[in-house]
């Protein structure tokens, strides 16, 4: 859709409910992820973010793994509600993006710059958040709806085993996406004078 930057930011919303369709090709999805990973900033230019794109059966497998893990941990009634949520809001989509941070990069920075040791994990999360926002906005601009989920750390080990994920990578978030089946509701905004302060 190629909106301008402000329009793209404004249009990015959380979508709950999408179908297994995409208005763009798999290659185009991969390209927009690669674009975001290339150009999104990171502290000390660490480039610590790692992104895994799951499509087709791999996407479905992720959410089946998630359900199996939760089924073993939740009471039966609670699991039924959770299962319906996963089936209808996440697994029903076209794909899922997994966001990781490479902790070996963080550990090397901590050794190289010990004065900032405690800050590097914090900056790593900020880096991941910027990547999530950039990719989310690009998906929205391409006509795809997405949401951001956090079933980590419950699913970390099973996911790492299934897709042979580097053990030094830490799972930060999961982003299911697909063609939206409905529009997000009206968003409420807190007064800006309580959130933005200017001193001249």
mmCIF file of C-alpha atoms in Angstrom:
data_model
loop_
_atom_site.group_PDB
_atom_site.id
_atom_site.type_symbol
_atom_site.label_atom_id
_atom_site.label_comp_id
_atom_site.label_asym_id
_atom_site.label_seq_id
_atom_site.Cartn_x
_atom_site.Cartn_y
_atom_site.Cartn_z
ATOM 1 C CA UNK A 1 0.000 0.000 0.000
ATOM 2 C CA UNK A 2 3.048 2.227 0.423
ATOM 3 C CA UNK A 3 1.591 4.689 2.927
ATOM 4 C CA UNK A 4 3.822 7.469 4.144
ATOM 5 C CA UNK A 5 5.631 6.788 7.396
ATOM 6 C CA UNK A 6 3.140 8.555 9.676
ATOM 7 C CA UNK A 7 0.182 6.844 8.007
ATOM 8 C CA UNK A 8 1.865 3.450 8.330
ATOM 9 C CA UNK A 9 2.497 3.966 12.053
ATOM 10 C CA UNK A 10 -1.080 5.119 12.615
ATOM 11 C CA UNK A 11 -2.526 2.168 10.685
ATOM 12 C CA UNK A 12 -0.585 -0.522 12.561
ATOM 13 C CA UNK A 13 -2.984 -2.228 14.948
ATOM 14 C CA UNK A 14 -3.461 -5.523 16.748
ATOM 15 C CA UNK A 15 -5.656 -7.898 14.773
ATOM 16 C CA UNK A 16 -7.410 -10.772 16.493
ATOM 17 C CA UNK A 17 -8.742 -13.090 13.852
ATOM 18 C CA UNK A 18 -7.268 -13.737 10.451
ATOM 19 C CA UNK A 19 -7.381 -16.486 7.851
ATOM 20 C CA UNK A 20 -4.749 -18.553 6.117
ATOM 21 C CA UNK A 21 -4.335 -16.149 3.201
ATOM 22 C CA UNK A 22 -1.826 -13.486 2.198
ATOM 23 C CA UNK A 23 -2.143 -10.678 -0.350
ATOM 24 C CA UNK A 24 1.626 -10.915 -0.989
ATOM 25 C CA UNK A 25 3.930 -13.813 -1.822
ATOM 26 C CA UNK A 26 6.110 -15.714 0.619
ATOM 27 C CA UNK A 27 9.152 -14.151 -1.023
ATOM 28 C CA UNK A 28 7.685 -10.691 -0.447
ATOM 29 C CA UNK A 29 7.107 -11.494 3.230
ATOM 30 C CA UNK A 30 10.702 -12.677 3.514
ATOM 31 C CA UNK A 31 11.913 -9.507 1.768
ATOM 32 C CA UNK A 32 10.110 -7.147 4.130
ATOM 33 C CA UNK A 33 11.507 -9.038 7.137
ATOM 34 C CA UNK A 34 15.010 -8.856 5.664
ATOM 35 C CA UNK A 35 14.536 -5.133 5.012
ATOM 36 C CA UNK A 36 13.535 -4.511 8.634
ATOM 37 C CA UNK A 37 16.362 -6.630 10.032
ATOM 38 C CA UNK A 38 18.861 -4.818 7.828
ATOM 39 C CA UNK A 39 17.787 -1.287 8.687
ATOM 40 C CA UNK A 40 16.442 -1.410 12.261
ATOM 41 C CA UNK A 41 18.965 0.058 14.738
ATOM 42 C CA UNK A 42 20.543 -1.758 17.656
ATOM 43 C CA UNK A 43 22.705 -0.686 20.598
ATOM 44 C CA UNK A 44 26.401 -0.587 19.683
ATOM 45 C CA UNK A 45 25.274 -1.799 16.237
ATOM 46 C CA UNK A 46 25.088 -5.227 17.885
ATOM 47 C CA UNK A 47 22.629 -6.618 15.301
ATOM 48 C CA UNK A 48 21.605 -9.189 17.907
ATOM 49 C CA UNK A 49 18.060 -9.840 16.667
ATOM 50 C CA UNK A 50 17.339 -13.167 14.971
ATOM 51 C CA UNK A 51 14.057 -13.789 13.155
ATOM 52 C CA UNK A 52 12.478 -17.141 12.244
ATOM 53 C CA UNK A 53 9.601 -17.161 9.738
ATOM 54 C CA UNK A 54 7.245 -20.141 9.980
ATOM 55 C CA UNK A 55 4.868 -20.750 7.076
ATOM 56 C CA UNK A 56 2.521 -23.544 6.046
ATOM 57 C CA UNK A 57 2.784 -26.695 8.133
ATOM 58 C CA UNK A 58 5.545 -25.168 10.258
ATOM 59 C CA UNK A 59 3.197 -22.377 11.329
ATOM 60 C CA UNK A 60 0.513 -24.906 12.283
ATOM 61 C CA UNK A 61 3.062 -27.058 14.086
ATOM 62 C CA UNK A 62 4.120 -24.146 16.306
ATOM 63 C CA UNK A 63 0.600 -23.656 17.596
ATOM 64 C CA UNK A 64 0.024 -27.408 17.999
ATOM 65 C CA UNK A 65 3.164 -27.523 20.156
ATOM 66 C CA UNK A 66 1.872 -24.570 22.161
ATOM 67 C CA UNK A 67 -1.483 -26.259 22.725
ATOM 68 C CA UNK A 68 0.102 -29.534 23.819
ATOM 69 C CA UNK A 69 2.271 -27.751 26.368
ATOM 70 C CA UNK A 70 -0.625 -25.726 27.749
ATOM 71 C CA UNK A 71 -2.912 -28.771 27.831
ATOM 72 C CA UNK A 72 -0.500 -30.445 30.226
ATOM 73 C CA UNK A 73 -0.440 -27.403 32.515
ATOM 74 C CA UNK A 74 -4.021 -26.111 32.580
ATOM 75 C CA UNK A 75 -7.247 -27.505 34.069
ATOM 76 C CA UNK A 76 -9.488 -29.018 31.387
ATOM 77 C CA UNK A 77 -12.049 -26.188 31.393
ATOM 78 C CA UNK A 78 -9.372 -23.495 31.227
ATOM 79 C CA UNK A 79 -7.617 -25.306 28.411
ATOM 80 C CA UNK A 80 -10.773 -25.433 26.281
ATOM 81 C CA UNK A 81 -10.933 -21.636 26.343
ATOM 82 C CA UNK A 82 -7.219 -21.348 25.586
ATOM 83 C CA UNK A 83 -7.439 -23.902 22.786
ATOM 84 C CA UNK A 84 -10.275 -22.001 21.106
ATOM 85 C CA UNK A 85 -8.301 -18.758 21.401
ATOM 86 C CA UNK A 86 -5.205 -20.276 19.797
ATOM 87 C CA UNK A 87 -7.182 -22.001 17.037
ATOM 88 C CA UNK A 88 -9.270 -18.965 16.089
ATOM 89 C CA UNK A 89 -6.851 -16.074 16.657
ATOM 90 C CA UNK A 90 -3.355 -17.421 15.932
ATOM 91 C CA UNK A 91 -3.234 -20.861 14.293
ATOM 92 C CA UNK A 92 -5.887 -19.777 11.781
ATOM 93 C CA UNK A 93 -3.434 -17.335 10.198
ATOM 94 C CA UNK A 94 -0.960 -17.581 7.360
ATOM 95 C CA UNK A 95 2.296 -17.658 9.317
ATOM 96 C CA UNK A 96 4.130 -16.794 12.503
ATOM 97 C CA UNK A 97 7.308 -14.813 13.066
ATOM 98 C CA UNK A 98 9.520 -15.738 16.011
ATOM 99 C CA UNK A 99 11.719 -13.012 17.460
ATOM 100 C CA UNK A 100 14.962 -14.060 19.131
ATOM 101 C CA UNK A 101 17.941 -12.286 20.648
ATOM 102 C CA UNK A 102 21.359 -13.889 20.240
ATOM 103 C CA UNK A 103 22.700 -13.917 23.784
ATOM 104 C CA UNK A 104 26.227 -14.740 22.624
ATOM 105 C CA UNK A 105 26.324 -11.259 21.076
ATOM 106 C CA UNK A 106 25.142 -9.733 24.358
ATOM 107 C CA UNK A 107 27.668 -11.722 26.386
ATOM 108 C CA UNK A 108 30.539 -10.644 24.115
ATOM 109 C CA UNK A 109 29.527 -7.007 24.491
ATOM 110 C CA UNK A 110 29.408 -7.399 28.262
ATOM 111 C CA UNK A 111 32.972 -8.714 28.234
ATOM 112 C CA UNK A 112 34.174 -5.997 25.868
ATOM 113 C CA UNK A 113 32.440 -3.142 27.699
ATOM 114 C CA UNK A 114 32.140 -4.272 31.360
ATOM 115 C CA UNK A 115 31.075 -0.789 32.459
ATOM 116 C CA UNK A 116 27.807 -1.291 30.547
ATOM 117 C CA UNK A 117 27.384 -4.942 31.529
ATOM 118 C CA UNK A 118 24.004 -4.563 33.233
ATOM 119 C CA UNK A 119 22.607 -2.431 30.419
ATOM 120 C CA UNK A 120 23.209 -4.757 27.476
ATOM 121 C CA UNK A 121 20.316 -7.149 28.255
ATOM 122 C CA UNK A 122 18.001 -4.135 28.578
ATOM 123 C CA UNK A 123 19.225 -2.668 25.310
ATOM 124 C CA UNK A 124 18.779 -6.083 23.705
ATOM 125 C CA UNK A 125 15.064 -6.058 24.583
ATOM 126 C CA UNK A 126 14.800 -2.545 23.170
ATOM 127 C CA UNK A 127 16.425 -3.751 19.960
ATOM 128 C CA UNK A 128 13.961 -6.622 19.706
ATOM 129 C CA UNK A 129 11.054 -4.260 20.316
ATOM 130 C CA UNK A 130 12.153 -2.009 17.469
ATOM 131 C CA UNK A 131 12.372 -5.012 15.131
ATOM 132 C CA UNK A 132 8.923 -6.171 16.205
ATOM 133 C CA UNK A 133 7.441 -2.748 15.560
ATOM 134 C CA UNK A 134 9.155 -2.353 12.177
ATOM 135 C CA UNK A 135 8.079 -5.764 10.906
ATOM 136 C CA UNK A 136 4.568 -5.396 12.326
ATOM 137 C CA UNK A 137 4.158 -2.055 10.553
ATOM 138 C CA UNK A 138 5.470 -3.441 7.262
ATOM 139 C CA UNK A 139 3.077 -6.403 7.477
ATOM 140 C CA UNK A 140 0.178 -4.031 8.093
ATOM 141 C CA UNK A 141 1.242 -1.866 5.160
ATOM 142 C CA UNK A 142 1.260 -4.966 2.943
ATOM 143 C CA UNK A 143 -2.335 -5.792 3.868
ATOM 144 C CA UNK A 144 -1.653 -8.350 6.580
ATOM 145 C CA UNK A 145 -2.984 -8.279 10.126
ATOM 146 C CA UNK A 146 -0.829 -9.386 13.055
ATOM 147 C CA UNK A 147 -0.692 -9.590 16.825
ATOM 148 C CA UNK A 148 2.154 -9.989 19.294
ATOM 149 C CA UNK A 149 2.129 -12.981 21.647
ATOM 150 C CA UNK A 150 4.336 -14.211 24.483
ATOM 151 C CA UNK A 151 4.025 -17.935 25.082
ATOM 152 C CA UNK A 152 7.716 -17.983 25.898
ATOM 153 C CA UNK A 153 9.345 -19.293 28.046
ATOM 154 C CA UNK A 154 6.826 -22.173 28.226
ATOM 155 C CA UNK A 155 7.409 -23.187 24.610
ATOM 156 C CA UNK A 156 11.109 -22.324 24.320
ATOM 157 C CA UNK A 157 12.620 -25.791 24.656
ATOM 158 C CA UNK A 158 10.105 -27.569 22.422
ATOM 159 C CA UNK A 159 10.382 -24.911 19.711
ATOM 160 C CA UNK A 160 14.177 -24.946 19.854
ATOM 161 C CA UNK A 161 14.180 -28.719 19.468
ATOM 162 C CA UNK A 162 11.679 -28.757 16.602
ATOM 163 C CA UNK A 163 13.473 -26.167 14.477
ATOM 164 C CA UNK A 164 17.042 -26.739 15.682
ATOM 165 C CA UNK A 165 17.315 -23.242 17.146
ATOM 166 C CA UNK A 166 20.736 -22.127 18.352
ATOM 167 C CA UNK A 167 20.797 -22.674 22.154
ATOM 168 C CA UNK A 168 22.258 -19.182 22.629
ATOM 169 C CA UNK A 169 19.162 -17.588 21.086
ATOM 170 C CA UNK A 170 16.506 -16.363 23.521
ATOM 171 C CA UNK A 171 12.880 -16.332 22.366
ATOM 172 C CA UNK A 172 11.317 -12.914 22.988
ATOM 173 C CA UNK A 173 7.944 -12.966 21.193
ATOM 174 C CA UNK A 174 5.731 -14.652 18.617
ATOM 175 C CA UNK A 175 3.866 -12.744 15.903
ATOM 176 C CA UNK A 176 1.071 -14.659 14.128
ATOM 177 C CA UNK A 177 -0.257 -12.981 10.992
ATOM 178 C CA UNK A 178 -2.651 -13.450 8.109
ATOM 179 C CA UNK A 179 -5.379 -11.795 6.088
ATOM 180 C CA UNK A 180 -7.673 -10.036 8.605
ATOM 181 C CA UNK A 181 -11.261 -11.218 8.997
ATOM 182 C CA UNK A 182 -12.364 -8.086 10.840
ATOM 183 C CA UNK A 183 -11.210 -4.622 11.729
ATOM 184 C CA UNK A 184 -9.738 -3.736 15.121
ATOM 185 C CA UNK A 185 -11.950 -1.795 17.506
ATOM 186 C CA UNK A 186 -11.582 1.855 18.348
ATOM 187 C CA UNK A 187 -8.380 2.578 20.230
ATOM 188 C CA UNK A 188 -8.453 4.772 23.302
ATOM 189 C CA UNK A 189 -5.625 7.268 23.773
ATOM 190 C CA UNK A 190 -4.526 8.831 27.033
ATOM 191 C CA UNK A 191 -4.219 12.636 26.952
ATOM 192 C CA UNK A 192 -0.942 13.669 25.353
ATOM 193 C CA UNK A 193 -0.362 16.338 27.985
ATOM 194 C CA UNK A 194 0.076 13.487 30.455
ATOM 195 C CA UNK A 195 2.568 11.690 28.217
ATOM 196 C CA UNK A 196 4.621 14.289 26.347
ATOM 197 C CA UNK A 197 6.459 17.144 28.058
ATOM 198 C CA UNK A 198 8.308 19.984 26.327
ATOM 199 C CA UNK A 199 10.612 22.501 28.014
ATOM 200 C CA UNK A 200 11.920 25.537 26.137
#
